[in-house]
Short mmCIF file of C-alpha atoms in Angstrom, two decimals:
data_model
loop_
_atom_site.label_atom_id
_atom_site.label_comp_id
_atom_site.label_asym_id
_atom_site.label_seq_id
_atom_site.Cartn_x
_atom_site.Cartn_y
_atom_site.Cartn_z
CA MET X 1 -30.84 -18.81 -107.73
CA ARG X 2 -32.27 -15.13 -108.85
CA ASN X 3 -35.46 -17.03 -109.55
CA PHE X 4 -35.57 -18.56 -106.12
CA THR X 5 -34.81 -15.52 -104.47
CA LEU X 6 -37.77 -13.90 -105.94
CA LEU X 7 -39.74 -16.85 -105.50
CA LEU X 8 -38.68 -16.26 -101.50
CA VAL X 9 -39.49 -12.57 -101.46
CA SER X 10 -42.84 -13.15 -102.76
CA LEU X 11 -43.87 -15.71 -100.38
CA VAL X 12 -42.42 -13.52 -97.54
CA LEU X 13 -44.69 -10.63 -98.75
CA SER X 14 -47.90 -12.99 -99.14
CA LEU X 15 -47.31 -14.36 -95.70
CA SER X 16 -46.94 -10.74 -94.38
CA LEU X 17 -50.38 -9.71 -96.22
CA ARG X 18 -52.28 -12.87 -94.94
CA ALA X 19 -50.70 -11.82 -91.39
CA GLN X 20 -52.09 -8.50 -91.42
CA SER X 21 -55.71 -9.65 -92.21
CA ARG X 22 -57.90 -8.21 -89.65
CA ILE X 23 -61.52 -7.98 -88.94
CA ILE X 24 -63.62 -5.37 -87.33
CA PHE X 25 -66.73 -6.30 -85.60
CA SER X 26 -68.66 -5.37 -82.08
CA ARG X 27 -69.31 -7.18 -78.92
CA SER X 28 -71.23 -6.76 -76.12
CA PRO X 29 -71.47 -8.58 -72.95
CA GLY X 30 -74.25 -11.17 -72.85
CA GLY X 31 -77.14 -12.11 -75.03
CA LEU X 32 -77.97 -9.73 -78.06
CA ASN X 33 -80.65 -6.86 -77.05
CA THR X 34 -79.83 -7.21 -73.47
CA GLY X 35 -79.04 -3.45 -73.16
CA GLU X 36 -75.36 -3.90 -72.98
CA THR X 37 -72.87 -1.65 -74.47
CA PRO X 38 -71.02 -2.73 -77.68
CA SER X 39 -67.35 -2.08 -78.02
CA LEU X 40 -65.42 -2.03 -81.41
CA MET X 41 -62.91 -5.04 -81.50
CA ILE X 42 -60.37 -6.06 -84.10
CA TYR X 43 -59.73 -9.81 -84.66
CA GLU X 44 -56.64 -11.08 -86.38
CA THR X 45 -56.88 -14.13 -88.76
CA ALA X 46 -53.37 -15.20 -88.55
CA THR X 47 -52.80 -15.07 -84.88
CA LYS X 48 -56.66 -15.15 -83.52
CA LYS X 49 -56.09 -12.55 -81.39
CA THR X 50 -58.76 -10.14 -80.80
CA THR X 51 -57.81 -6.74 -79.30
CA LEU X 52 -59.99 -3.46 -78.42
CA LEU X 53 -60.34 -0.74 -81.01
CA LEU X 54 -62.65 1.59 -79.21
CA LYS X 55 -64.71 0.76 -75.94
CA GLY X 56 -68.41 1.57 -76.26
CA SER X 57 -68.91 5.40 -75.59
CA VAL X 58 -72.48 5.73 -74.40
CA ARG X 59 -73.78 3.25 -71.88
CA LYS X 60 -76.37 0.72 -73.39
CA ARG X 61 -75.50 2.18 -76.89
CA GLY X 62 -71.91 2.11 -77.99
CA GLU X 63 -70.92 1.32 -81.51
CA TYR X 64 -71.21 -0.74 -84.54
CA SER X 65 -71.45 -1.51 -88.06
CA VAL X 66 -68.26 -0.26 -89.67
CA SER X 67 -67.21 0.76 -92.69
CA VAL X 68 -63.64 1.89 -93.88
CA SER X 69 -62.53 4.14 -96.86
CA PRO X 70 -60.77 2.20 -99.35
CA ASP X 71 -57.50 4.16 -98.55
CA ARG X 72 -57.93 2.69 -94.56
CA THR X 73 -57.59 6.28 -93.36
CA ARG X 74 -61.06 6.63 -92.19
CA LEU X 75 -63.74 4.95 -90.45
CA ILE X 76 -67.43 5.23 -90.37
CA VAL X 77 -69.57 3.90 -87.36
CA ASN X 78 -73.10 3.91 -85.81
CA THR X 79 -72.73 5.77 -82.77
CA TYR X 80 -75.03 7.55 -80.10
CA GLN X 81 -72.34 10.37 -79.49
CA PHE X 82 -74.11 12.81 -81.04
CA GLY X 83 -77.66 12.27 -79.60
CA GLY X 84 -79.67 9.56 -81.27
CA TRP X 85 -78.02 6.86 -83.79
CA LYS X 86 -75.96 8.96 -86.03
CA LEU X 87 -72.86 8.05 -88.20
CA GLY X 88 -69.76 8.84 -86.78
CA ILE X 89 -66.56 9.38 -88.77
CA ALA X 90 -63.16 9.21 -87.37
CA ASP X 91 -59.45 9.27 -88.69
CA PHE X 92 -57.98 5.81 -88.52
CA ASN X 93 -54.68 4.81 -88.48
CA GLY X 94 -55.17 0.99 -88.38
CA GLN X 95 -54.77 0.65 -84.66
CA SER X 96 -56.94 3.63 -83.19
CA LEU X 97 -59.24 6.39 -84.12
CA SER X 98 -58.75 10.15 -83.62
CA ASN X 99 -60.78 13.08 -84.86
CA PHE X 100 -64.32 11.32 -83.99
CA LYS X 101 -66.99 13.62 -85.50
CA LYS X 102 -70.40 13.59 -86.62
CA PHE X 103 -70.82 12.76 -90.25
CA THR X 104 -73.51 14.59 -91.49
CA SER X 105 -75.96 17.40 -90.13
CA ARG X 106 -79.39 15.37 -91.01
CA ARG X 107 -81.78 15.06 -88.09
CA ASN X 108 -83.15 11.56 -88.50
CA TYR X 109 -81.33 8.44 -87.24
CA GLU X 110 -78.68 7.11 -89.45
CA TYR X 111 -76.90 3.62 -89.74
CA SER X 112 -75.28 1.14 -91.84
CA ALA X 113 -72.90 3.29 -93.86
CA MET X 114 -70.72 1.91 -96.71
CA TRP X 115 -68.01 3.43 -98.57
CA SER X 116 -68.08 3.13 -102.45
CA TYR X 117 -65.12 1.17 -104.01
CA GLU X 118 -63.54 4.40 -105.56
CA GLY X 119 -64.20 5.87 -101.93
CA SER X 120 -65.71 9.25 -103.29
CA ARG X 121 -69.08 8.32 -101.95
CA VAL X 122 -71.12 6.81 -98.98
CA ALA X 123 -74.37 4.90 -99.25
CA PHE X 124 -76.39 4.60 -95.72
CA GLN X 125 -79.79 4.27 -94.43
CA GLU X 126 -82.00 6.83 -92.58
CA TYR X 127 -84.81 6.23 -90.27
CA ASN X 128 -87.54 8.92 -90.78
CA TRP X 129 -89.67 9.54 -87.82
CA SER X 130 -92.27 11.48 -89.45
CA THR X 131 -93.22 8.37 -91.99
CA ASN X 132 -91.46 5.93 -89.59
CA ASP X 133 -89.69 4.28 -92.75
CA THR X 134 -86.45 3.57 -93.54
CA GLU X 135 -84.92 4.55 -96.97
CA ILE X 136 -81.33 4.58 -98.52
CA PHE X 137 -79.29 7.92 -99.24
CA ILE X 138 -76.11 8.71 -100.50
CA SER X 139 -73.68 11.41 -99.88
CA ASP X 140 -70.24 12.84 -100.59
CA HIS X 141 -67.26 10.79 -98.72
CA ASN X 142 -67.21 13.79 -96.25
CA GLY X 143 -71.06 13.64 -95.48
CA ARG X 144 -72.22 16.56 -97.73
CA ASN X 145 -74.35 16.48 -100.82
CA VAL X 146 -77.06 13.93 -99.56
CA GLU X 147 -79.65 12.84 -101.99
CA GLN X 148 -82.22 10.23 -101.33
CA PHE X 149 -81.87 6.70 -103.46
CA THR X 150 -84.91 4.94 -102.50
CA ASN X 151 -88.38 5.91 -101.81
CA SER X 152 -90.76 3.02 -100.65
CA PRO X 153 -92.92 1.65 -98.12
CA GLY X 154 -91.34 -1.50 -96.08
CA GLY X 155 -87.95 -0.38 -95.19
CA ASP X 156 -84.99 -0.13 -97.44
CA ARG X 157 -81.67 -1.02 -95.49
CA THR X 158 -77.91 -2.22 -95.43
CA PRO X 159 -76.78 -0.87 -98.70
CA ALA X 160 -73.66 -2.05 -100.62
CA TRP X 161 -71.99 -1.07 -104.07
CA THR X 162 -71.20 -2.87 -106.87
CA GLN X 163 -67.80 -3.37 -107.88
CA ASP X 164 -68.05 -0.66 -110.71
CA ASN X 165 -69.62 1.66 -108.49
CA THR X 166 -72.65 2.24 -110.71
CA GLU X 167 -75.46 0.31 -108.60
CA LEU X 168 -76.39 -0.44 -105.11
CA VAL X 169 -77.67 -3.94 -103.62
CA PHE X 170 -79.82 -3.52 -100.43
CA THR X 171 -82.52 -5.23 -98.44
CA SER X 172 -86.04 -4.21 -98.81
CA GLY X 173 -89.39 -5.12 -97.21
CA ARG X 174 -91.31 -3.61 -99.95
CA GLY X 175 -92.98 -6.82 -100.95
CA ASN X 176 -94.14 -7.75 -97.46
CA ASN X 177 -91.15 -9.92 -96.83
CA TYR X 178 -87.29 -8.79 -96.88
CA ASP X 179 -85.83 -9.37 -100.19
CA ILE X 180 -82.31 -8.48 -101.92
CA TYR X 181 -82.69 -5.68 -104.46
CA LEU X 182 -80.05 -4.16 -107.22
CA LYS X 183 -80.61 -0.57 -108.24
CA PRO X 184 -78.69 1.64 -110.62
CA ILE X 185 -77.10 4.98 -108.83
CA THR X 186 -78.31 7.14 -112.03
CA SER X 187 -81.49 5.69 -113.16
CA GLY X 188 -83.86 2.82 -113.51
CA GLU X 189 -85.95 0.57 -111.28
CA ALA X 190 -85.15 -1.82 -108.25
CA LYS X 191 -84.85 -5.28 -109.44
CA ASN X 192 -85.72 -8.29 -106.85
CA LEU X 193 -82.77 -10.54 -106.88
CA THR X 194 -84.16 -13.24 -104.77
CA ASN X 195 -87.77 -12.85 -104.74
CA ASN X 196 -88.69 -15.51 -102.12
CA PRO X 197 -91.08 -15.38 -99.17
CA SER X 198 -88.53 -15.81 -96.87
CA THR X 199 -86.14 -13.31 -95.39
CA ASP X 200 -83.15 -12.60 -97.12
CA PHE X 201 -80.86 -9.82 -95.71
CA ALA X 202 -77.33 -8.63 -94.85
CA PRO X 203 -75.83 -8.29 -98.48
CA SER X 204 -72.36 -7.68 -99.23
CA THR X 205 -70.40 -7.25 -102.20
CA SER X 206 -67.03 -8.39 -103.33
CA ALA X 207 -64.60 -5.97 -104.84
CA ALA X 208 -62.63 -8.70 -106.75
CA ASN X 209 -65.60 -10.00 -108.47
CA ASN X 210 -69.42 -9.70 -109.69
CA SER X 211 -70.77 -11.45 -106.52
CA ILE X 212 -73.14 -10.88 -103.84
CA ALA X 213 -73.23 -12.68 -100.17
CA PHE X 214 -76.43 -12.45 -98.13
CA LEU X 215 -78.34 -14.31 -95.28
CA SER X 216 -81.50 -16.38 -95.88
CA ASP X 217 -84.01 -18.14 -93.45
CA ARG X 218 -85.30 -19.78 -96.44
CA THR X 219 -84.30 -23.46 -95.26
CA GLY X 220 -85.91 -22.61 -91.65
CA ASN X 221 -82.49 -21.88 -90.37
CA ILE X 222 -80.15 -18.84 -91.08
CA ASN X 223 -77.40 -19.54 -93.71
CA LEU X 224 -74.94 -17.91 -95.90
CA TYR X 225 -75.93 -17.55 -99.81
CA THR X 226 -73.93 -16.42 -102.53
CA MET X 227 -75.24 -15.13 -106.08
CA ASP X 228 -74.13 -13.03 -109.20
CA TYR X 229 -75.62 -9.55 -109.78
CA ASP X 230 -78.70 -10.87 -111.95
CA GLY X 231 -79.90 -13.38 -108.95
CA GLY X 232 -78.18 -16.15 -110.68
CA SER X 233 -76.17 -19.19 -109.58
CA MET X 234 -77.47 -18.97 -106.13
CA ILE X 235 -75.53 -21.27 -103.67
CA ASN X 236 -76.07 -22.00 -100.04
CA LEU X 237 -72.65 -21.93 -98.46
CA THR X 238 -73.56 -23.02 -95.20
CA PRO X 239 -76.44 -25.88 -95.26
CA ALA X 240 -74.94 -27.95 -92.63
CA LEU X 241 -74.99 -24.92 -90.21
CA LYS X 242 -78.08 -25.21 -87.79
CA SER X 243 -78.95 -21.36 -86.78
CA SER X 244 -82.27 -19.79 -86.49
CA VAL X 245 -83.97 -17.08 -84.59
CA LYS X 246 -87.50 -16.71 -83.31
CA SER X 247 -90.34 -14.87 -85.67
CA GLY X 248 -91.15 -11.33 -85.47
CA ALA X 249 -90.12 -8.10 -86.39
CA PHE X 250 -86.91 -7.47 -87.86
CA ASP X 251 -85.34 -5.26 -85.49
CA ARG X 252 -86.95 -6.95 -82.56
CA ILE X 253 -85.21 -10.34 -83.01
CA GLY X 254 -81.81 -8.55 -84.18
CA LEU X 255 -81.41 -9.31 -87.60
CA TRP X 256 -80.15 -5.50 -87.62
CA ALA X 257 -76.98 -6.76 -85.93
CA TYR X 258 -76.33 -9.44 -88.87
CA LYS X 259 -73.73 -8.90 -91.45
CA THR X 260 -71.74 -10.19 -94.25
CA SER X 261 -68.43 -9.00 -95.32
CA TRP X 262 -65.89 -10.40 -98.27
CA SER X 263 -62.45 -10.52 -97.77
CA PRO X 264 -60.39 -7.96 -99.82
CA ASP X 265 -59.14 -10.63 -102.54
CA GLY X 266 -63.17 -12.28 -102.77
CA SER X 267 -61.81 -15.75 -101.59
CA GLN X 268 -63.87 -15.74 -98.26
CA ILE X 269 -66.64 -13.97 -96.30
CA VAL X 270 -66.70 -13.29 -92.68
CA PHE X 271 -70.83 -13.35 -91.37
CA CYS X 272 -72.56 -13.36 -88.10
CA THR X 273 -75.45 -15.56 -87.07
CA MET X 274 -77.00 -17.14 -83.56
CA THR X 275 -75.68 -20.32 -82.32
CA GLY X 276 -77.50 -21.35 -79.22
CA SER X 277 -78.07 -18.13 -77.22
CA GLY X 278 -74.99 -16.20 -78.64
CA VAL X 279 -74.15 -14.41 -81.92
CA GLU X 280 -70.92 -15.35 -83.13
CA LEU X 281 -68.88 -15.02 -85.87
CA PHE X 282 -67.90 -17.47 -88.72
CA ILE X 283 -65.48 -17.25 -91.90
CA VAL X 284 -66.11 -19.60 -94.90
CA ASN X 285 -64.56 -19.58 -98.61
CA LYS X 286 -66.36 -18.63 -101.28
CA ASP X 287 -66.89 -22.24 -102.66
CA GLY X 288 -68.44 -23.08 -99.12
CA SER X 289 -65.65 -25.26 -98.04
CA GLY X 290 -63.53 -24.28 -94.81
CA LEU X 291 -66.47 -23.30 -92.47
CA VAL X 292 -64.92 -21.96 -89.37
CA GLN X 293 -66.10 -20.48 -86.18
CA ILE X 294 -63.96 -17.82 -85.00
CA THR X 295 -65.73 -16.44 -81.76
CA ASN X 296 -67.20 -18.83 -79.03
CA ASN X 297 -68.16 -16.97 -75.72
CA ASN X 298 -70.90 -15.76 -73.50
CA ASP X 299 -70.88 -12.24 -75.41
CA SER X 300 -72.41 -11.03 -78.72
CA ASP X 301 -70.30 -10.88 -81.71
CA PHE X 302 -71.86 -9.21 -84.27
CA CYS X 303 -71.92 -6.86 -87.51
CA PRO X 304 -68.10 -8.37 -88.76
CA TYR X 305 -66.42 -6.16 -91.51
CA TRP X 306 -63.33 -7.37 -93.02
CA LEU X 307 -60.44 -4.72 -92.92
CA ASP X 308 -57.52 -5.89 -94.96
#
């Protein structure tokens, strides 16, 4: 009887945790890059309910690309509230934001922040108006002591920490096309993990295993892939998904809005891609099974982040 009671309690706790599984994403009316204002939304995987977290603050700019601290008490997001694209940080109680303020004191545009898994550091990309180049920087958790991490032509973007917080995975156009690279935090050269003439972008890492998810147009469609830290064991998880974009500059065709994010237990990945004329969210198991489209509307739903 005691064992049955323990099993029942475990099952209830498991169901409770699953019911709390949520994804934060941005939603703007109509098509991507049409000038509409993105707001932050929360999607609950158990109930399939979507609620508003933060209404877009600056018309035709809004907020997007969220990262939440490991203790789930602070949230960093791209925002236009501080004059130009900057990173804003706010206290987060799971349902609302408060004490919203500028994250760093730097002058250049900032994007795509990502907390380290132990919570003491934040990596982000910065666009330099003087050089017209994008590089990756690392700061303390409070936005201070900023140090430049990459320095190469072609644009380094969307950093993600490895599970042990010793390296960063990121997208770079340094080879005349976008590939996924890995570079140690302390010293060493950046390693090209994909080395393919296609566009490989939007990497994310799993907190539960040494795996990287990313998007690529190498089949002529945009599909979701996974690979190990050394670039091995690469798998196309969504070969049947027909999603393509027109050729052109990375920013102009909307690839800036595409993102992948692992569930905390490493069993699933949420990502966004274009289907028809709109950008929608999808969830798939790490082995490629169970592909599900979780948004389907006339809005643009992009930059998903798996919260809990």
